[in-house]
Coordinates of C-alpha atoms in Angstrom, one line a residue:
M1 CA 100.8 44.3 21.4
S2 CA 102.0 47.5 19.8
G3 CA 99.8 49.8 17.8
S4 CA 97.6 52.8 17.9
S5 CA 94.2 53.9 16.5
N6 CA 93.6 55.8 13.4
K7 CA 93.4 59.2 15.2
S8 CA 94.1 60.5 18.6
Q9 CA 91.3 61.8 20.7
N10 CA 91.7 65.4 19.4
G11 CA 91.5 64.1 15.9
S12 CA 95.1 64.6 14.9
P13 CA 96.6 61.9 12.7
K14 CA 99.1 59.4 14.0
I15 CA 101.4 56.9 12.5
L16 CA 99.5 53.6 12.4
R17 CA 100.8 50.0 12.5
A18 CA 98.9 47.1 11.1
S19 CA 100.0 43.5 10.6
G20 CA 99.9 41.1 7.6
T21 CA 101.9 40.9 4.4
G22 CA 99.1 42.0 2.2
R23 CA 100.1 39.3 -0.2
G24 CA 97.4 36.8 -1.3
A25 CA 99.1 35.1 -4.2
A26 CA 102.4 33.4 -4.8
I27 CA 105.5 35.6 -5.3
H28 CA 106.3 35.9 -8.9
Q29 CA 110.0 35.3 -9.2
I30 CA 112.0 36.7 -12.1
N31 CA 114.9 34.7 -13.1
P32 CA 116.8 36.9 -15.5
M33 CA 119.7 34.7 -16.5
T34 CA 119.1 31.2 -17.8
S35 CA 120.2 29.1 -20.7
P36 CA 120.6 30.0 -23.4
A37 CA 118.9 33.3 -22.9
L38 CA 116.5 34.0 -20.1
E39 CA 114.3 31.8 -18.1
G40 CA 110.7 32.6 -18.9
T41 CA 108.7 34.4 -16.3
S42 CA 105.6 32.5 -15.4
F43 CA 102.6 33.6 -13.4
I44 CA 99.7 31.9 -11.8
S45 CA 96.9 33.0 -9.6
P46 CA 96.6 30.2 -7.1
R47 CA 93.5 29.5 -5.0
T48 CA 94.6 31.6 -2.1
P49 CA 92.8 31.1 1.2
R50 CA 90.5 33.9 1.9
G51 CA 90.1 33.8 5.6
G52 CA 89.2 36.8 7.6
R53 CA 91.5 38.8 9.9
Y54 CA 93.5 36.4 12.0
S55 CA 93.3 36.4 15.8
F56 CA 96.2 36.2 18.2
D57 CA 94.2 34.6 20.9
R58 CA 94.2 31.1 19.3
T59 CA 94.2 28.1 21.6
S60 CA 95.5 24.6 21.2
D61 CA 92.0 23.3 20.4
D62 CA 91.4 23.0 16.7
D63 CA 87.6 23.3 17.2
V64 CA 88.0 26.6 18.9
E65 CA 90.3 27.7 16.2
L66 CA 87.8 26.9 13.5
R67 CA 85.0 28.6 15.4
L68 CA 86.8 31.8 14.8
L69 CA 85.6 31.5 11.2
G70 CA 82.2 31.5 9.6
E71 CA 80.5 28.3 8.5
D72 CA 81.8 28.5 5.0
D73 CA 85.3 29.5 6.1
Q74 CA 85.3 26.5 8.5
R75 CA 84.9 24.2 5.6
R76 CA 87.6 25.9 3.6
A77 CA 90.0 26.0 6.6
A78 CA 89.6 22.3 7.1
N79 CA 90.6 21.7 3.5
G80 CA 93.3 24.3 3.5
I81 CA 92.2 26.0 0.3
D82 CA 89.4 28.1 -1.1
D83 CA 87.5 26.3 -3.7
T84 CA 84.7 28.8 -3.8
P85 CA 84.3 30.4 -7.2
Y86 CA 84.6 34.1 -7.4
Y87 CA 81.2 34.3 -9.3
K88 CA 78.0 32.6 -8.6
G89 CA 75.9 32.5 -11.7
E90 CA 76.6 35.0 -14.5
P91 CA 79.8 37.1 -13.9
K92 CA 79.2 40.8 -13.3
R93 CA 80.3 43.4 -15.8
I94 CA 83.5 45.2 -14.8
S95 CA 82.7 48.7 -13.6
S96 CA 84.5 51.8 -14.9
R97 CA 86.0 52.3 -11.5
D98 CA 87.5 48.9 -11.5
K99 CA 88.8 49.4 -15.0
R100 CA 90.6 52.6 -14.0
N101 CA 92.0 51.0 -10.9
M102 CA 93.3 48.1 -13.0
V103 CA 95.1 50.6 -15.3
L104 CA 96.6 52.2 -12.2
L105 CA 97.8 48.8 -10.8
C106 CA 99.4 48.0 -14.2
V107 CA 101.3 51.4 -14.2
L108 CA 102.5 50.9 -10.6
Y109 CA 103.8 47.4 -11.4
L110 CA 105.3 48.7 -14.6
I111 CA 107.4 51.3 -12.6
Q112 CA 108.5 48.4 -10.3
G113 CA 109.5 46.3 -13.3
V114 CA 111.8 48.9 -15.0
P115 CA 114.6 49.1 -12.3
T116 CA 114.4 45.3 -11.6
G117 CA 114.7 44.6 -15.4
L118 CA 117.9 46.8 -15.5
A119 CA 119.5 45.3 -12.3
L120 CA 118.6 41.7 -13.0
G121 CA 118.7 41.7 -16.8
S122 CA 120.4 44.2 -19.1
V123 CA 123.1 45.9 -16.9
P124 CA 125.1 42.6 -16.3
F125 CA 125.3 42.1 -20.0
L126 CA 126.6 45.7 -20.5
L127 CA 129.1 45.2 -17.8
K128 CA 130.3 41.8 -19.1
E129 CA 132.1 43.6 -22.0
K130 CA 134.5 45.2 -19.5
L131 CA 134.3 43.1 -16.3
T132 CA 135.3 39.6 -15.2
Y133 CA 132.9 37.1 -13.7
S134 CA 134.1 37.9 -10.2
A135 CA 133.2 41.6 -10.6
I136 CA 129.8 40.6 -12.0
A137 CA 129.4 38.4 -9.0
T138 CA 129.7 41.5 -6.8
F139 CA 127.0 43.3 -8.9
S140 CA 124.8 40.2 -8.7
L141 CA 124.3 41.0 -5.0
S142 CA 121.9 43.7 -6.1
S143 CA 119.3 41.1 -6.8
Y144 CA 119.2 39.7 -3.3
P145 CA 116.8 42.2 -1.7
Y146 CA 113.9 41.1 -3.9
S147 CA 114.1 37.7 -2.3
L148 CA 114.4 39.0 1.3
K149 CA 111.5 41.5 1.3
L150 CA 109.6 39.3 3.8
L151 CA 112.0 40.7 6.4
W152 CA 110.5 44.2 6.3
S153 CA 107.1 43.6 4.7
P154 CA 105.3 43.6 8.1
I155 CA 106.7 47.1 8.8
V156 CA 105.6 48.3 5.3
D157 CA 102.2 46.9 5.9
S158 CA 101.9 48.3 9.4
L159 CA 103.3 51.9 9.6
F160 CA 101.6 54.6 7.7
F161 CA 100.1 58.1 7.9
P162 CA 96.3 57.9 7.9
S163 CA 96.1 61.4 6.3
I164 CA 98.0 60.0 3.2
G165 CA 96.8 56.4 3.1
R166 CA 98.0 53.1 4.3
R167 CA 99.6 52.2 0.9
K168 CA 100.3 55.6 -0.5
S169 CA 102.4 56.4 2.5
W170 CA 104.9 54.0 1.1
I171 CA 104.3 54.1 -2.7
I172 CA 104.8 57.9 -3.0
P173 CA 108.2 58.2 -1.3
M174 CA 109.5 54.9 -2.9
Q175 CA 108.7 56.1 -6.4
L176 CA 110.1 59.5 -5.8
I177 CA 113.4 58.0 -4.6
V178 CA 113.4 55.5 -7.5
G179 CA 113.1 58.4 -9.9
T180 CA 115.8 60.4 -8.2
V181 CA 118.3 57.4 -8.1
M182 CA 117.6 56.7 -11.8
L183 CA 118.1 60.4 -12.7
Y184 CA 121.4 60.4 -10.7
I185 CA 122.6 57.3 -12.5
S186 CA 121.7 58.8 -15.9
L187 CA 123.7 61.9 -15.2
N188 CA 126.8 59.8 -14.2
V189 CA 126.4 56.8 -16.4
D190 CA 129.3 57.7 -18.7
T191 CA 131.7 57.9 -15.8
L192 CA 130.3 54.7 -14.2
L193 CA 130.4 52.5 -17.3
E194 CA 133.5 53.9 -18.9
N195 CA 135.6 52.1 -16.3
P196 CA 133.2 49.9 -14.3
A197 CA 135.9 48.0 -12.6
S198 CA 136.8 51.1 -10.6
H199 CA 133.1 51.9 -9.8
I200 CA 131.8 48.4 -9.3
N201 CA 131.0 49.0 -5.6
Q202 CA 129.1 52.2 -6.4
L203 CA 127.2 50.5 -9.2
T204 CA 126.3 47.7 -6.9
F205 CA 125.1 50.0 -4.2
L206 CA 123.0 52.1 -6.6
F207 CA 121.2 49.2 -8.2
T208 CA 120.8 47.4 -4.9
L209 CA 119.1 50.5 -3.6
L210 CA 116.8 50.5 -6.7
V211 CA 115.9 46.9 -6.1
V212 CA 115.2 47.5 -2.4
L213 CA 112.9 50.5 -3.3
A214 CA 111.1 48.5 -6.0
A215 CA 110.6 45.6 -3.6
T216 CA 109.2 47.9 -0.9
Q217 CA 106.9 49.5 -3.5
D218 CA 105.8 46.0 -4.5
I219 CA 104.8 45.1 -0.9
A220 CA 102.6 48.3 -0.7
V221 CA 101.1 47.8 -4.2
D222 CA 100.3 44.1 -3.4
G223 CA 98.4 45.2 -0.3
W224 CA 96.6 48.0 -2.1
A225 CA 95.4 45.7 -4.9
L226 CA 93.4 43.7 -2.3
T227 CA 91.2 46.8 -1.5
L228 CA 91.6 48.9 -4.7
L229 CA 89.5 46.4 -6.7
S230 CA 86.0 45.2 -5.9
Q231 CA 85.5 41.7 -4.7
D232 CA 84.2 40.6 -8.0
C233 CA 87.4 41.8 -9.8
L234 CA 89.9 40.8 -7.1
S235 CA 91.1 37.9 -9.3
Y236 CA 92.4 40.5 -11.8
A237 CA 95.0 41.8 -9.4
S238 CA 97.4 39.0 -10.4
T239 CA 96.7 39.8 -14.1
C240 CA 97.6 43.4 -13.5
Q241 CA 100.8 42.4 -11.9
T242 CA 101.6 40.0 -14.8
I243 CA 101.0 42.7 -17.4
G244 CA 102.8 45.6 -15.5
L245 CA 105.8 43.8 -14.1
N246 CA 106.5 41.9 -17.2
T247 CA 106.1 44.9 -19.4
G248 CA 108.6 46.9 -17.3
F249 CA 111.0 44.1 -17.0
F250 CA 111.1 43.2 -20.7
A251 CA 111.2 46.9 -21.7
S252 CA 114.4 47.2 -19.6
F253 CA 115.9 44.0 -20.8
T254 CA 114.6 42.8 -24.2
V255 CA 113.7 46.2 -25.8
F256 CA 116.5 48.2 -24.3
L257 CA 119.3 45.7 -25.2
A258 CA 118.0 45.7 -28.8
L259 CA 117.8 49.5 -29.1
N260 CA 121.1 49.9 -27.3
S261 CA 122.9 47.7 -29.9
E262 CA 124.8 49.7 -32.5
S263 CA 124.5 46.9 -35.1
F264 CA 120.7 46.6 -34.6
C265 CA 120.1 50.3 -34.9
E266 CA 122.3 50.6 -38.0
K267 CA 120.4 47.7 -39.6
W268 CA 117.0 49.3 -39.0
G269 CA 118.1 52.9 -39.4
I270 CA 117.0 54.1 -36.0
P271 CA 118.9 56.2 -33.4
R272 CA 120.7 54.3 -30.7
L273 CA 119.1 54.4 -27.2
T274 CA 121.7 55.1 -24.5
L275 CA 121.3 53.9 -20.9
G276 CA 121.4 57.5 -19.7
A277 CA 118.5 58.6 -22.0
Y278 CA 116.5 55.5 -21.0
L279 CA 117.0 56.2 -17.3
T280 CA 116.1 59.9 -17.7
F281 CA 112.8 59.0 -19.4
W282 CA 111.7 56.6 -16.7
A283 CA 112.8 59.0 -13.9
F284 CA 110.4 61.6 -15.2
V285 CA 107.7 58.9 -15.7
C286 CA 108.1 58.1 -12.0
Y287 CA 107.8 61.7 -11.0
L288 CA 104.6 62.3 -13.2
V289 CA 102.9 59.2 -11.9
T290 CA 103.8 60.0 -8.3
I291 CA 102.5 63.6 -8.7
W292 CA 99.2 62.3 -10.1
L293 CA 98.9 59.7 -7.3
T294 CA 99.6 62.3 -4.6
F295 CA 97.0 64.9 -5.7
F296 CA 94.4 63.1 -7.8
K297 CA 94.0 59.6 -6.4
K298 CA 92.4 59.2 -3.0
E299 CA 93.0 56.0 -1.1
D300 CA 90.0 54.6 0.7
P301 CA 90.6 54.0 4.4
E302 CA 90.8 50.3 5.5
P303 CA 89.0 49.1 8.6
L304 CA 91.6 48.0 11.1
T305 CA 91.0 45.7 14.1
E306 CA 93.1 45.4 17.3
A307 CA 94.9 42.4 15.8
D308 CA 95.9 44.5 12.9
L309 CA 98.0 46.8 15.1
S310 CA 100.9 44.4 15.9
I311 CA 104.1 44.3 14.0
M312 CA 105.6 41.8 16.4
G313 CA 102.6 39.6 15.9
V314 CA 103.5 39.0 12.3
Y315 CA 107.1 38.2 13.2
K316 CA 105.9 35.8 15.9
Q317 CA 103.8 34.0 13.3
I318 CA 106.8 33.7 11.0
W319 CA 108.8 32.2 13.8
E320 CA 106.1 29.8 14.8
V321 CA 105.9 28.6 11.2
C322 CA 109.7 28.1 11.0
K323 CA 109.6 26.0 14.2
L324 CA 107.5 23.3 12.5
K325 CA 109.7 20.3 11.7
H326 CA 108.3 19.7 8.2
V327 CA 108.6 23.4 7.4
Q328 CA 112.3 23.1 8.3
M329 CA 112.5 20.2 5.9
I330 CA 111.0 22.2 3.0
I331 CA 113.3 25.1 3.8
V332 CA 116.3 22.9 3.4
M333 CA 114.9 21.5 0.2
H334 CA 114.2 25.0 -1.2
M335 CA 117.6 26.4 -0.3
F336 CA 119.5 23.7 -2.3
A337 CA 117.0 22.5 -4.9
K338 CA 118.0 25.0 -7.5
L339 CA 121.7 24.6 -7.0
G340 CA 121.8 22.1 -9.9
F341 CA 120.7 24.8 -12.3
A342 CA 122.7 27.6 -10.7
A343 CA 125.7 27.7 -13.1
N344 CA 123.3 27.5 -16.1
E345 CA 121.2 30.4 -14.9
A346 CA 124.0 32.6 -13.7
A347 CA 126.7 32.2 -16.3
T348 CA 125.6 30.4 -19.4
S349 CA 124.1 33.5 -21.1
L350 CA 127.2 35.5 -20.3
K351 CA 129.4 32.8 -21.7
M352 CA 127.4 32.8 -24.9
V353 CA 127.9 36.5 -25.2
D354 CA 131.7 35.8 -24.7
K355 CA 131.5 33.4 -27.5
G356 CA 130.1 36.0 -29.8
F357 CA 126.3 35.7 -29.3
Q358 CA 124.9 39.2 -30.1
K359 CA 122.9 40.9 -27.3
E360 CA 120.1 41.8 -29.8
D361 CA 119.8 38.1 -30.8
L362 CA 119.6 37.3 -27.1
A363 CA 116.8 39.9 -26.8
V364 CA 114.9 38.3 -29.8
T365 CA 115.2 34.9 -28.2
V366 CA 113.6 36.1 -25.0
L367 CA 110.9 37.9 -26.9
I368 CA 109.9 34.7 -28.6
D369 CA 110.1 32.7 -25.4
F370 CA 107.9 35.0 -23.3
P371 CA 104.5 34.3 -24.9
C372 CA 105.3 30.6 -25.0
Q373 CA 105.7 30.6 -21.2
I374 CA 102.4 32.3 -20.7
F375 CA 100.8 29.3 -22.5
G376 CA 103.1 26.9 -20.7
G377 CA 102.0 28.3 -17.3
W378 CA 98.4 27.5 -18.2
L379 CA 99.3 23.9 -19.0
A380 CA 101.4 23.6 -15.9
A381 CA 98.6 24.9 -13.8
K382 CA 96.3 22.1 -15.1
W383 CA 98.9 19.4 -14.3
S384 CA 99.5 20.7 -10.8
R385 CA 95.9 20.3 -9.7
G386 CA 94.8 17.7 -7.2
D387 CA 96.3 16.4 -4.0
K388 CA 99.8 15.8 -5.5
P389 CA 101.0 19.2 -6.9
L390 CA 104.7 18.3 -6.2
R391 CA 104.6 15.4 -8.6
P392 CA 105.1 17.6 -11.8
W393 CA 107.6 19.6 -9.8
I394 CA 109.7 16.5 -9.2
W395 CA 109.4 15.2 -12.7
A396 CA 110.5 18.5 -14.2
F397 CA 113.9 18.2 -12.4
W398 CA 115.2 15.6 -14.9
P399 CA 114.5 17.5 -18.2
R400 CA 115.6 20.7 -16.6
L401 CA 118.9 19.2 -15.5
G402 CA 119.2 17.7 -19.0
F403 CA 118.8 21.1 -20.6
C404 CA 121.5 22.4 -18.3
L405 CA 123.9 19.8 -19.7
L406 CA 122.8 20.5 -23.2
S407 CA 123.4 24.3 -22.7
T408 CA 126.9 23.5 -21.4
I409 CA 127.7 21.5 -24.5
V410 CA 126.2 24.3 -26.7
V411 CA 128.6 26.8 -25.1
Y412 CA 131.6 24.4 -25.7
Y413 CA 130.8 23.9 -29.3
F414 CA 129.4 27.4 -30.0
P415 CA 130.0 28.3 -33.7
P416 CA 131.7 31.5 -34.9
Q417 CA 129.6 34.4 -36.1
P418 CA 127.5 34.9 -38.1
L419 CA 125.1 32.3 -36.7
S420 CA 123.1 30.2 -39.2
M421 CA 119.3 30.4 -39.0
A422 CA 119.2 26.7 -38.2
F423 CA 121.4 27.1 -35.1
F424 CA 119.5 30.2 -34.0
G425 CA 116.3 28.3 -34.3
F426 CA 117.9 25.5 -32.2
L427 CA 118.7 28.0 -29.5
V428 CA 115.1 29.4 -29.5
V429 CA 113.7 25.9 -29.2
T430 CA 116.0 24.9 -26.4
T431 CA 115.3 28.1 -24.6
V432 CA 111.5 27.6 -24.8
L433 CA 111.7 24.0 -23.6
S434 CA 114.1 24.8 -20.8
S435 CA 111.9 27.6 -19.6
F436 CA 108.9 25.4 -19.8
T437 CA 110.4 23.0 -17.3
S438 CA 111.1 25.9 -15.0
T439 CA 107.5 27.0 -15.5
I440 CA 106.2 23.6 -14.5
Q441 CA 108.3 23.7 -11.3
F442 CA 107.2 27.2 -10.4
V443 CA 103.5 26.4 -10.8
G444 CA 103.8 23.1 -9.0
I445 CA 105.6 24.5 -5.9
S446 CA 103.2 27.5 -5.8
A447 CA 100.2 25.2 -5.9
F448 CA 101.7 23.2 -3.0
H449 CA 102.4 26.3 -1.0
T450 CA 98.8 27.4 -1.6
R451 CA 97.5 24.0 -0.5
V452 CA 99.4 23.8 2.8
S453 CA 99.3 27.4 4.0
D454 CA 97.3 28.0 7.1
P455 CA 94.1 29.8 6.0
L456 CA 94.1 32.1 9.1
I457 CA 97.5 33.5 8.1
G458 CA 97.6 32.5 4.5
G459 CA 99.4 35.6 3.2
T460 CA 102.2 35.4 5.8
Y461 CA 102.6 31.7 5.5
M462 CA 102.8 31.7 1.7
T463 CA 105.1 34.6 1.5
L464 CA 107.5 32.9 3.9
L465 CA 107.6 29.6 1.8
N466 CA 108.0 31.5 -1.4
T467 CA 110.8 33.6 0.1
F468 CA 112.9 30.5 0.7
T469 CA 112.0 29.3 -2.8
N470 CA 113.3 32.5 -4.3
M471 CA 116.4 32.6 -2.1
G472 CA 117.3 29.1 -3.3
G473 CA 117.7 30.5 -6.8
T474 CA 119.4 33.7 -5.7
W475 CA 122.1 32.9 -3.2
P476 CA 124.3 30.6 -5.4
K477 CA 124.8 33.3 -8.1
W478 CA 127.7 35.0 -6.3
F479 CA 129.5 31.7 -5.7
V480 CA 129.0 30.5 -9.2
L481 CA 130.4 33.6 -10.8
K482 CA 133.3 33.8 -8.4
G483 CA 134.0 30.1 -9.1
V484 CA 134.2 30.6 -12.8
D485 CA 137.2 32.9 -12.4
L486 CA 138.6 30.9 -9.5
F487 CA 138.9 27.7 -11.5
S488 CA 139.9 29.3 -14.8
V489 CA 143.5 29.1 -16.0
A490 CA 144.4 31.6 -18.7
T491 CA 147.6 33.1 -20.0
C492 CA 148.2 36.3 -21.9
S493 CA 149.5 35.9 -25.4
L494 CA 151.4 39.0 -26.6
P495 CA 151.6 40.1 -30.2
S496 CA 154.6 38.8 -32.1
G497 CA 157.6 41.0 -31.9
S498 CA 156.5 42.6 -28.6
N499 CA 159.3 43.4 -26.2
L500 CA 157.1 43.9 -23.2
I501 CA 157.7 41.7 -20.1
L502 CA 154.5 41.1 -18.1
E503 CA 154.6 41.0 -14.3
T504 CA 152.3 38.0 -14.5
T505 CA 151.4 35.8 -17.4
S506 CA 148.0 34.8 -15.9
C507 CA 145.0 36.7 -17.0
A508 CA 142.3 34.8 -15.2
S509 CA 142.0 37.5 -12.5
D510 CA 140.8 41.0 -12.8
H511 CA 144.3 42.4 -12.5
G512 CA 145.7 40.0 -15.0
K513 CA 143.1 40.9 -17.6
E514 CA 143.8 44.6 -17.2
V515 CA 147.6 44.0 -17.6
C516 CA 147.0 41.8 -20.7
K517 CA 144.7 44.3 -22.2
A518 CA 147.1 47.2 -21.6
A519 CA 149.8 45.2 -23.4
K520 CA 147.4 44.6 -26.3
G521 CA 147.6 40.9 -25.8
D522 CA 145.0 38.1 -26.1
C523 CA 143.8 36.2 -23.0
I524 CA 143.9 32.5 -23.9
Y525 CA 142.0 30.1 -21.7
E526 CA 143.7 26.8 -20.9
T527 CA 141.0 25.8 -18.4
D528 CA 137.6 27.4 -18.3
G529 CA 136.2 27.4 -14.8
Y530 CA 132.7 27.6 -16.3
Y531 CA 132.7 23.9 -17.2
I532 CA 134.1 22.9 -13.8
V533 CA 131.4 24.9 -11.9
S534 CA 128.7 23.7 -14.2
G535 CA 129.7 20.1 -13.8
V536 CA 129.8 20.4 -10.0
C537 CA 126.4 22.1 -9.9
M538 CA 124.8 19.5 -12.1
A539 CA 126.4 16.6 -10.2
F540 CA 125.2 18.0 -6.9
G541 CA 121.7 18.5 -8.4
V542 CA 121.4 14.9 -9.4
V543 CA 122.7 13.5 -6.0
F544 CA 120.5 15.9 -4.0
L545 CA 117.4 15.1 -6.1
I546 CA 117.8 11.4 -5.5
A547 CA 119.0 11.4 -1.9
Y548 CA 116.8 14.2 -0.4
I549 CA 114.3 16.0 -2.7
I550 CA 112.3 13.0 -3.9
P551 CA 111.9 11.2 -0.6
T552 CA 111.3 14.5 1.3
A553 CA 108.8 15.8 -1.2
K554 CA 106.8 12.5 -1.1
K555 CA 106.8 12.6 2.7
L556 CA 105.7 16.3 2.8
Q557 CA 103.0 15.7 0.2
A558 CA 101.5 12.8 2.2
L559 CA 101.1 14.9 5.4
P560 CA 97.6 15.9 6.4
L561 CA 96.8 19.6 6.1
T562 CA 96.3 19.9 9.9
A563 CA 100.1 19.2 10.3
W564 CA 100.8 22.5 8.7
R565 CA 98.7 24.5 11.1
I566 CA 100.4 26.6 13.9
K567 CA 99.2 27.4 17.4
L568 CA 99.7 30.9 18.8

């Protein structure tokens, strides 16, 4: 077991290592592209098991395992959940210290939401004007790290400088680098976006770096939230994340796209906000918050036990969980469950923009959808209670697949501009309903993960399950966007009277589009690969739902909670 104490014998600080993911609630996945605008972001605060520090000396005897806990914790461990209310009697008033710390958490999550909103939201729409779907597929790789942060979360949670603080040791450098990267992009944004095809690799690298940094900061802030707030206010940590992360994400997506639109700014008589100015502003916000955090906010030391000092211990736990047969079944289910919606979420919004849907109208649609999903999350949480939380998750597959089909039909028959109010209202309604089905699934699967997670390693267990859930929605994006161009057949139609002879008449590829554009021709699609990819995804979704998801989910839901426990 690796590790060290807080200080050496002579009192000099050392780098410490402690285990655990520091994550007590379900991962909040942002799905930036769905039909016809964006999938609403939903958040819940599940009843996370609140066991004490776990032990690595567990035996095969369940009674011995439970005796590691107190009397109340034994009852909760046997049931797999924590049904104990946060307050007994009248709730206490929130102290001024907790209020200040809540504001701090909101600001830290806000800083995290800004770069993720750019990488997962607005930048792909800016690039679509000049890039093919294959090139955007390359850029979509920048969203992958957010779904893979479990791989390095034990390191972030374990290595730190005690003189700085367990969480500040990571938050401070991450925010400084985020600010610096955003400042670099702002100074070079004109060059990068003027000809993005030539700089797609650099753009992908820069925004991937931003997402990695934001994900690392998220791990540290999640862990700090558990000690920054008092026990009575611990339930507000999820609320702070909801407020901060969503505010940052929607500022970078909804608000920025609207203020970046020339037609929107001309209509309202306001100056246009450029990407460079937006990035510069948030770079200096990062610097100012980090300076304040460094010199004016002290982090309280956390008591660490011997079990807290093992990085390998956490990775061993993850491996032991993955070895369980039913966990392997749920991993397979998660990795392919969202494939039926993949084309809809990755390409439908971009196709609608191709058809003439204005980005500012898209932003308004998302703005209307967001509060609806907050209410929808509350309803979905009520439906997911009880011993069958997967039931609403399964039921929601059918309407969600139906909305995917409807969205594909909408793209095919998309009317020319300007859009009528009736059609725009139809898009808003379908967006809200489609997102609501996604919300039901998110809440249902999160409730199931909370129910089955081993209380002794609840954070690690839940984060692992949620990681595979998130990856199931992330990995198909690249293949979907590549497939749209691969299966498309398009020819370049030159202006009448043109004497140019093209080296290729196809303009489905990146090179063909550039040649056609240089010749001032129009790219005419004979076969649009979007419809082929969308049909394949939906067909697979229906078959996989009937053949694997429904029987597997029923089997997993019927297992006793003891079947999900691990022995170390």
